[in-house]
PDB file of C-alpha atoms in Angstrom:
ATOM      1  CA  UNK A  28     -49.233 -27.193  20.316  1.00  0.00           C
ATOM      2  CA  UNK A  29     -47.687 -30.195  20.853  1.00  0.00           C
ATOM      3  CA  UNK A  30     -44.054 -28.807  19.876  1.00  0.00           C
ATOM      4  CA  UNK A  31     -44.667 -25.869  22.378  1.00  0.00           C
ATOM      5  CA  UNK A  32     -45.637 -28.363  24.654  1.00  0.00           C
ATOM      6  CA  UNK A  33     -42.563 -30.203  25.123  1.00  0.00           C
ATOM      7  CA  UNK A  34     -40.573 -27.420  24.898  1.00  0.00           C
ATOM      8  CA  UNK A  35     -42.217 -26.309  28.109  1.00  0.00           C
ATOM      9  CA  UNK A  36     -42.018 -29.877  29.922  1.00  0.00           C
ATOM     10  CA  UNK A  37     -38.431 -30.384  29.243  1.00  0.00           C
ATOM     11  CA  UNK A  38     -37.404 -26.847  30.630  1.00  0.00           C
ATOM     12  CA  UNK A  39     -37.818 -28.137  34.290  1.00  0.00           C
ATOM     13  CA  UNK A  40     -35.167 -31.341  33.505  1.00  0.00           C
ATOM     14  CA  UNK A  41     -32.892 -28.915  31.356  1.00  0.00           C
ATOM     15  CA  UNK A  42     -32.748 -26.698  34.083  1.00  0.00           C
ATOM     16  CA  UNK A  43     -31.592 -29.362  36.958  1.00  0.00           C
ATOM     17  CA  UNK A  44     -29.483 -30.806  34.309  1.00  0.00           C
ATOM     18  CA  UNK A  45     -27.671 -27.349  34.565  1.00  0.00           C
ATOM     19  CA  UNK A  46     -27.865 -27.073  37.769  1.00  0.00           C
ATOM     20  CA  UNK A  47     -26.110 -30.123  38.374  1.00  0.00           C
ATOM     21  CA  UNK A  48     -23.743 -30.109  36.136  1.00  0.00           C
ATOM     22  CA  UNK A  49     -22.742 -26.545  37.323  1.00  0.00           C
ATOM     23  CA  UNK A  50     -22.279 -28.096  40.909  1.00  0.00           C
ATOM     24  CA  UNK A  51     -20.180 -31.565  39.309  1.00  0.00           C
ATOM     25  CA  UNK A  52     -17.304 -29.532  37.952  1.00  0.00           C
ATOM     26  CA  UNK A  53     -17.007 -27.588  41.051  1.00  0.00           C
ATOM     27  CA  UNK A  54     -16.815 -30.652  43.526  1.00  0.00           C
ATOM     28  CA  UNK A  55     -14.309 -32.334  40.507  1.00  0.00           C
ATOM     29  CA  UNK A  56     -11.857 -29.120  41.129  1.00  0.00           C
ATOM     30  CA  UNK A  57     -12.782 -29.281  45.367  1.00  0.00           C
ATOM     31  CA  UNK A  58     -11.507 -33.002  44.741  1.00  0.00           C
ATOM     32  CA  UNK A  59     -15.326 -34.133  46.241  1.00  0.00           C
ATOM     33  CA  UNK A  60     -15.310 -36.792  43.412  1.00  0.00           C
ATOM     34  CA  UNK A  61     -18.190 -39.272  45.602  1.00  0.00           C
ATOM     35  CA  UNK A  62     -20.412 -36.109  45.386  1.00  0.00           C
ATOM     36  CA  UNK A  63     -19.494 -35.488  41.999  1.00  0.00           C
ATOM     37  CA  UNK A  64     -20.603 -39.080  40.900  1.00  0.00           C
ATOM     38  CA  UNK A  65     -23.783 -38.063  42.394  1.00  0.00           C
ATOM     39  CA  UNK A  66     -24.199 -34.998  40.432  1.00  0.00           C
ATOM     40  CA  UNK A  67     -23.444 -36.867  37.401  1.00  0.00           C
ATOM     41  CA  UNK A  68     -26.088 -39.607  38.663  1.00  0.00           C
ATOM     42  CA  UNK A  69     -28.507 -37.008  38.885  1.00  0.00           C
ATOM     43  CA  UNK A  70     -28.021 -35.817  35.249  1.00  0.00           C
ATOM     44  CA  UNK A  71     -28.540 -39.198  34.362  1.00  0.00           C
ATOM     45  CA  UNK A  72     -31.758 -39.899  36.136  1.00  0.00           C
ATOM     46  CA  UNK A  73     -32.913 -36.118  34.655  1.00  0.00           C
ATOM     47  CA  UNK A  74     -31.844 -37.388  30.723  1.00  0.00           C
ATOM     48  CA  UNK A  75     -33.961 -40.335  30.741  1.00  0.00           C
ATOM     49  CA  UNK A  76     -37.062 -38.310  32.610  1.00  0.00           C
ATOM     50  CA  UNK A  77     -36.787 -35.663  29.758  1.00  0.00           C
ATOM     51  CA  UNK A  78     -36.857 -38.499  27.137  1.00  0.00           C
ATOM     52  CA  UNK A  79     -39.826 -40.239  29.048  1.00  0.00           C
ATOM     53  CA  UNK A  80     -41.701 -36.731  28.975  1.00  0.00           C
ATOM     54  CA  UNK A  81     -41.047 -36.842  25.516  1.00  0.00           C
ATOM     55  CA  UNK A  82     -42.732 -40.256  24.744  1.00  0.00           C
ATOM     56  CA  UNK A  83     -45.561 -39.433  27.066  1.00  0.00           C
ATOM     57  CA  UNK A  84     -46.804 -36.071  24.692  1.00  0.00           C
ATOM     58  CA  UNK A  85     -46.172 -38.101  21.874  1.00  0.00           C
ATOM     59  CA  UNK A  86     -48.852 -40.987  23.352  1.00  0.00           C
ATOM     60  CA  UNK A  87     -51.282 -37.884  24.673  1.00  0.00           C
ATOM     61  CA  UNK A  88     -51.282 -36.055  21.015  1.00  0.00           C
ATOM     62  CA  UNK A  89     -52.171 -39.541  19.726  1.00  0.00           C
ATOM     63  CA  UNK A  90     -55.495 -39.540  21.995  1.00  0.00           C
ATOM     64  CA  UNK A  91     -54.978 -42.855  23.208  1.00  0.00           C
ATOM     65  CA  UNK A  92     -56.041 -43.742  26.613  1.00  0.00           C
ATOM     66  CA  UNK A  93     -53.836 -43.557  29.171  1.00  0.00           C
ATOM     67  CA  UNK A  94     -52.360 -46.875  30.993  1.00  0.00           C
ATOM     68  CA  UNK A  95     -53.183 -46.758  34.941  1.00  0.00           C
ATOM     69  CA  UNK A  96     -50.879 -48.031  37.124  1.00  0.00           C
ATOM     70  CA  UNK A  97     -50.592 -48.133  41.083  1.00  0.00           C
ATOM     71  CA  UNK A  98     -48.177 -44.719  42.153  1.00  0.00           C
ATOM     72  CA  UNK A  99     -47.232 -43.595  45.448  1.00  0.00           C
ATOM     73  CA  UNK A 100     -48.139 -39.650  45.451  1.00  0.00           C
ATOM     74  CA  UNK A 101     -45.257 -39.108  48.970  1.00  0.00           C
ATOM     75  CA  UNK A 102     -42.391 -40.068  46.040  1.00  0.00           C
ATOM     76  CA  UNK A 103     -44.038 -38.001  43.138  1.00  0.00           C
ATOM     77  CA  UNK A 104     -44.190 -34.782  45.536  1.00  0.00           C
ATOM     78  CA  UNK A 105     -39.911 -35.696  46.500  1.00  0.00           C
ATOM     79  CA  UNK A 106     -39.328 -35.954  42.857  1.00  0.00           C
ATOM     80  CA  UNK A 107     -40.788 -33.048  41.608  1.00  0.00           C
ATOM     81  CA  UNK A 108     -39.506 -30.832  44.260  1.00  0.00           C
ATOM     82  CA  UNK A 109     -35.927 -32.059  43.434  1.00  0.00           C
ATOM     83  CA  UNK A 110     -36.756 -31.126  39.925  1.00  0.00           C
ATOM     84  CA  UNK A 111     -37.143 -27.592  40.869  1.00  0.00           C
ATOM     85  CA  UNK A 112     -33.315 -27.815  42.339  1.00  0.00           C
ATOM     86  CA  UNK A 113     -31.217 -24.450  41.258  1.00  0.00           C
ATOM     87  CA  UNK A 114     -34.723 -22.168  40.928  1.00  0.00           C
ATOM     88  CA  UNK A 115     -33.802 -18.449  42.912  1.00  0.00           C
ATOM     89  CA  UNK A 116     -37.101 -18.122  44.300  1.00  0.00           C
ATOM     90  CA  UNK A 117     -37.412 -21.727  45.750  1.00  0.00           C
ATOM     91  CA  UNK A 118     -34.142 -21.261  47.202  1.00  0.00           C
ATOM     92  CA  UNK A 119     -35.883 -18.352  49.223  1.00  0.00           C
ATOM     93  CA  UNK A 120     -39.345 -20.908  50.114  1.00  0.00           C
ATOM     94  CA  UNK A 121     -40.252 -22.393  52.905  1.00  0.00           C
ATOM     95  CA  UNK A 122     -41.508 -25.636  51.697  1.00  0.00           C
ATOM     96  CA  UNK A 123     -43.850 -27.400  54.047  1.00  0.00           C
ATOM     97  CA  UNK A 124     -45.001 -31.184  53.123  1.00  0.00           C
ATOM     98  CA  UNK A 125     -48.110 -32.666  54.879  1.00  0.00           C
ATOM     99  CA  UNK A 126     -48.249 -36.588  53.614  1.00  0.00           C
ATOM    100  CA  UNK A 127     -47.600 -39.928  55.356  1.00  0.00           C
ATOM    101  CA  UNK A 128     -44.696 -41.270  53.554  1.00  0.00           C
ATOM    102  CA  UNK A 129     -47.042 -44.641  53.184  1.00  0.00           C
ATOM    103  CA  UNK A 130     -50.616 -45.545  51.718  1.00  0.00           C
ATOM    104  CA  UNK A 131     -50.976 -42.288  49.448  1.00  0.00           C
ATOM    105  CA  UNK A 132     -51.901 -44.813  46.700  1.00  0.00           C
ATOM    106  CA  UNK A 133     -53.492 -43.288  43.444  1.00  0.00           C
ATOM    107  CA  UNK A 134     -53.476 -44.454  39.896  1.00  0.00           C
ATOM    108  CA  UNK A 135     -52.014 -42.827  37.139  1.00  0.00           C
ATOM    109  CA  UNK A 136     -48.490 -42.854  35.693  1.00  0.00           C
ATOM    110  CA  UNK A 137     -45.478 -41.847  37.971  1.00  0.00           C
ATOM    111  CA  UNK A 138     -43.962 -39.191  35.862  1.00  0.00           C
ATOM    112  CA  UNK A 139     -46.740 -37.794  34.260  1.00  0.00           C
ATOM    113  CA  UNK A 140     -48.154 -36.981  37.584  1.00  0.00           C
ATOM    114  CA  UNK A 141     -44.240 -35.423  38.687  1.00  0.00           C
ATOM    115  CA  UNK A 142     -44.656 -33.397  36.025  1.00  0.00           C
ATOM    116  CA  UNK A 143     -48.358 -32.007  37.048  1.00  0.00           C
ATOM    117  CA  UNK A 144     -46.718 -31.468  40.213  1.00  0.00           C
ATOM    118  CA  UNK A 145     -43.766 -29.390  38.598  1.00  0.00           C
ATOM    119  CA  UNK A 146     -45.931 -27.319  36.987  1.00  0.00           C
ATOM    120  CA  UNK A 147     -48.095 -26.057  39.832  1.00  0.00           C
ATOM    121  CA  UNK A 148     -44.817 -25.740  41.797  1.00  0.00           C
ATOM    122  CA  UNK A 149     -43.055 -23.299  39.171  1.00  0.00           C
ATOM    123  CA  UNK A 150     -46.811 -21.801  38.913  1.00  0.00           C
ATOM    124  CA  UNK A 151     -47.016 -20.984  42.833  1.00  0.00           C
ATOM    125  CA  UNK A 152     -43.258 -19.636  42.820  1.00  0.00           C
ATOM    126  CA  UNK A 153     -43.505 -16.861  39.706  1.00  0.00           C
ATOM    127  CA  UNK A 154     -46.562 -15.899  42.224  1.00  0.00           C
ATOM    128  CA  UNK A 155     -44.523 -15.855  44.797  1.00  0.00           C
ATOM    129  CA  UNK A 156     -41.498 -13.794  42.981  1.00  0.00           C
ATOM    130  CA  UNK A 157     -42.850 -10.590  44.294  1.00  0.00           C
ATOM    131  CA  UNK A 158     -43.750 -11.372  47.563  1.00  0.00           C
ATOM    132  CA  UNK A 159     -42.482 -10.892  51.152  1.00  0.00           C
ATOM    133  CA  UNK A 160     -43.873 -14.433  52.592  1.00  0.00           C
ATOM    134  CA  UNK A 161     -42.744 -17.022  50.564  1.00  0.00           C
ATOM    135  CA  UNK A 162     -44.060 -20.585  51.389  1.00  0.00           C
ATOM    136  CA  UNK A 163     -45.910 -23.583  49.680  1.00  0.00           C
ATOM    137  CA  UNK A 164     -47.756 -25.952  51.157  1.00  0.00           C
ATOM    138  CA  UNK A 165     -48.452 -29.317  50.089  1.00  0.00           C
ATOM    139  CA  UNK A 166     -51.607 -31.344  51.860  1.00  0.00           C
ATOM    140  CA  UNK A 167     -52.246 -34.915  51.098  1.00  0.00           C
ATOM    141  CA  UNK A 168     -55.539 -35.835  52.705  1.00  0.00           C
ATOM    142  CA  UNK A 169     -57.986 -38.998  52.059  1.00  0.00           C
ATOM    143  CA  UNK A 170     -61.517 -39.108  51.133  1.00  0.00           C
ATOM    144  CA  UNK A 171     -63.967 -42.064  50.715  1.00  0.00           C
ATOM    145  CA  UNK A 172     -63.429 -42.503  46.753  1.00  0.00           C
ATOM    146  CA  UNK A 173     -59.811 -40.566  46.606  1.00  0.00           C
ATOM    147  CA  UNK A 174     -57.284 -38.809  47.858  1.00  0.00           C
ATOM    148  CA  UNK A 175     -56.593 -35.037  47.126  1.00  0.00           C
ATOM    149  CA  UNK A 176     -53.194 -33.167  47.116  1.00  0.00           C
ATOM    150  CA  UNK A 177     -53.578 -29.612  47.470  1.00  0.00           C
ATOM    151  CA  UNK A 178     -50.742 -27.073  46.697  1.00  0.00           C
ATOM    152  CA  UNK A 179     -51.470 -23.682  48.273  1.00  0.00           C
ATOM    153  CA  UNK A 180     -48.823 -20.756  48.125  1.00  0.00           C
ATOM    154  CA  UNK A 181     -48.665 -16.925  49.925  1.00  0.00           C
ATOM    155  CA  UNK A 182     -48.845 -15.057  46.485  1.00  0.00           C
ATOM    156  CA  UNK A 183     -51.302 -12.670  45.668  1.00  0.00           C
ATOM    157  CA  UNK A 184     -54.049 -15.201  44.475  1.00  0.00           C
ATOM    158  CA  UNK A 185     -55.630 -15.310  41.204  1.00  0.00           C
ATOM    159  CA  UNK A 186     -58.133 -12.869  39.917  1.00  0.00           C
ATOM    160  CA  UNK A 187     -61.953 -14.310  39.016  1.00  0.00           C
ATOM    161  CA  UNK A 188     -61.106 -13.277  34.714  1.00  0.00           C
ATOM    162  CA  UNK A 189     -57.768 -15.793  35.258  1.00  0.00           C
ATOM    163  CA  UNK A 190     -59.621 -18.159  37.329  1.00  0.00           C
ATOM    164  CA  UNK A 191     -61.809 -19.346  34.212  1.00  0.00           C
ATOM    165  CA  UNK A 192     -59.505 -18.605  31.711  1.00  0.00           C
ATOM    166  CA  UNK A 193     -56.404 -20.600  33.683  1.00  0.00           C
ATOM    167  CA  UNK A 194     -56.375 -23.556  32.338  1.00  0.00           C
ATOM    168  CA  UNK A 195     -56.646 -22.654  28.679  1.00  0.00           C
ATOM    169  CA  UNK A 196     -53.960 -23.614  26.106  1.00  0.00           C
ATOM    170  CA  UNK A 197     -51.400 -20.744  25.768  1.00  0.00           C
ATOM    171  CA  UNK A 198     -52.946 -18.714  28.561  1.00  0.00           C
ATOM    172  CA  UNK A 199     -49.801 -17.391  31.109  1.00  0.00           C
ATOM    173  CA  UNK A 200     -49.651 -14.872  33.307  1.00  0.00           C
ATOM    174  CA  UNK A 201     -45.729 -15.834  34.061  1.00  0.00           C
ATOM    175  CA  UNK A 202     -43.365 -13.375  34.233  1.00  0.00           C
ATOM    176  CA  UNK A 203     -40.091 -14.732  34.332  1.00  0.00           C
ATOM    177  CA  UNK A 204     -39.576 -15.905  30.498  1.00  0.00           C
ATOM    178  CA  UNK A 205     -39.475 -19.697  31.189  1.00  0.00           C
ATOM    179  CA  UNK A 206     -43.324 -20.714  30.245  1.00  0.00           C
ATOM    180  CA  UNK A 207     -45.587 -20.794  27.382  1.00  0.00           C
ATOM    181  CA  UNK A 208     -48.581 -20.945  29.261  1.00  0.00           C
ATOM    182  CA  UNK A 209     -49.079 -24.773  28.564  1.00  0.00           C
ATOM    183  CA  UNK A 210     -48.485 -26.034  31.896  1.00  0.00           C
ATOM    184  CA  UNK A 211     -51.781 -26.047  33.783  1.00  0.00           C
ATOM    185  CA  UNK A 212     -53.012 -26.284  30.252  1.00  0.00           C
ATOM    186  CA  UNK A 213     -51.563 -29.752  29.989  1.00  0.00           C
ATOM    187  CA  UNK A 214     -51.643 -30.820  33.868  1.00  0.00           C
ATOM    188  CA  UNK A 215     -55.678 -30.388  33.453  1.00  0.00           C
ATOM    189  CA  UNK A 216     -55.665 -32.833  30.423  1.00  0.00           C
ATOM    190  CA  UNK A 217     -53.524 -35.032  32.380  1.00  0.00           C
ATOM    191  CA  UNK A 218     -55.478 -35.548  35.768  1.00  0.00           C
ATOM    192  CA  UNK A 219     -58.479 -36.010  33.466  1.00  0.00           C
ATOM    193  CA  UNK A 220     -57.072 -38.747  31.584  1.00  0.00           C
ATOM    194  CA  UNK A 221     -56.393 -40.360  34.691  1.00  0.00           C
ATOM    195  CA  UNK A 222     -60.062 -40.037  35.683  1.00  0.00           C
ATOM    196  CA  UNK A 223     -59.296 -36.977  37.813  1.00  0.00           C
ATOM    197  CA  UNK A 224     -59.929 -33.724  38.794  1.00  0.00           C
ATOM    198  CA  UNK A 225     -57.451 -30.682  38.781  1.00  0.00           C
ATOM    199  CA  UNK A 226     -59.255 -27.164  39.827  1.00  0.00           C
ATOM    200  CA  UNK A 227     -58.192 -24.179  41.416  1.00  0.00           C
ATOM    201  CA  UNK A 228     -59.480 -21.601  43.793  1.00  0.00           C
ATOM    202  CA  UNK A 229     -58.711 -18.597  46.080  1.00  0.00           C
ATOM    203  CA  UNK A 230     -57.455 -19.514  49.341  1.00  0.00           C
ATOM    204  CA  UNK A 231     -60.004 -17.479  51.839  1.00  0.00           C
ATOM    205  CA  UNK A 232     -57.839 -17.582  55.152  1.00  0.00           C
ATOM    206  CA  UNK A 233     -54.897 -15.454  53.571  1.00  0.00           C
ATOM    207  CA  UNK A 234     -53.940 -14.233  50.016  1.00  0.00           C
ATOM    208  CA  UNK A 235     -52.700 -16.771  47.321  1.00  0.00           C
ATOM    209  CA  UNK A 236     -53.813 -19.822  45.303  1.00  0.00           C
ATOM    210  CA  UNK A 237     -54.737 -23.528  45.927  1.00  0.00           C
ATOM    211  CA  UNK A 238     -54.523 -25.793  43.329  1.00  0.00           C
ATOM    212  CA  UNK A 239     -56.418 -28.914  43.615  1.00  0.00           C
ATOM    213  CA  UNK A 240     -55.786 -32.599  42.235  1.00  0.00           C
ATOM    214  CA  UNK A 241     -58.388 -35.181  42.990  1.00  0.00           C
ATOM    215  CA  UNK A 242     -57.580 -38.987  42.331  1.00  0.00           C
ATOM    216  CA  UNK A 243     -59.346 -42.436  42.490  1.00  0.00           C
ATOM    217  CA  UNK A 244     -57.771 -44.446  45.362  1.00  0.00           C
ATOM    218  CA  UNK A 245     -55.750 -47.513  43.621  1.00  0.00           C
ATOM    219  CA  UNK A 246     -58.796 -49.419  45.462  1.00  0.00           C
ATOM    220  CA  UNK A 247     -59.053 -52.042  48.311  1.00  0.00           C
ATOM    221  CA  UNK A 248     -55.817 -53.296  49.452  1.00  0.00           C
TER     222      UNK A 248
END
């Protein structure tokens, strides 16, 4: 499991690595060598994250307990949206980001929680592959004893059988050949070790999913 599973969390990185490097040789032959350096940047910054992911299964199979630290959740959304660069359906979503760029304060570890964030990205586009509205929205809002991201998309939601089978190791309902079924699988385990919550429910205004993360505020400034 723990082979499949960073097989899966290095696909995302891979991907942008691709992506990138696709776009670097075409601004080296256009002569746009400044944009090319930060293509190559980019591939750089995407290297070390796949290595990090790496080290972080590694420490999870282990069972140890996980190191909180202060994160800002408005840089972790950025991130992992700029991991999903080069992705056909994103390129076709209308993205819409409701957080204050300031005091969205939780702890956990920075790209662990990127990585949570992937996932329930690429989850919400394959459910969004076949359909005519394409958007995701992500809500940051703040409650007494934490602060709540929510990441609700326009597919065609999530049937009750899926709903309690979802989060189970190996369980996919993807489509598009890229996922093992290990990503909410391993987001749950993630949020929990960071004294979390990750659930997920119908959304009842309109069709589609919301996916829920729940995290202790850092605490009193």
């Amino acid at each position: 499991q723990l082979s499949a599973g960073i097989a899966h969390e290095i696909n995302q990185p891979l991907s942008a690595i691709k992506h990138y490097a696709r776009n670097g040789a075409k601004l080296i032959d256009l002569g746009r060598t400044e944009q090319a350096q930060q293509n190559l940047q980019q591939i750089s910054n995407l290297t070390k994250r796949a290595t990090d992911i790496i080290t972080r299964l590694k420490f999870m199979a282990r069972d140890q307990k996980a190191v909180l630290v202060p994160v800002e959740l408005a840089s972790v959304i950025h991130n992992a949206t700029d991991m999903l660069v080069g992705d056909g359906v994103l390129e076709k979503t209308q993205i819409v980001i409701n957080i204050d760029e300031t005091k969205n304060i939780v702890l956990g570890d920075k790209i662990q929680l990127e990585q949570v964030v992937v996932n329930l990205l690429s989850n919400a586009l394959d459910a969004l592959d076949d359909s005519s509205q394409k958007q995701i929205t992500i809500d940051c809002q703040h409650f007494k004893d934490h602060i709540e991201v929510c990441v609700t998309d326009t597919g065609p939601g999530i049937s009750e059988a899926m709903l309690e089978q979802i989060f189970d190791p190996f369980f996919s309902t993807k489509r598009r050949g890229q996922n093992l079924g290990l990503g909410l699988s391993i987001s749950f385990n993630i949020i929990n070790s960071f004294q979390g919550k990750l659930s997920v429910e119908n959304a009842v205004a309109h069709s589609g999913a919301i996916f829920r993360i729940q995290l202790p505020h850092r605490g009193k400034e």
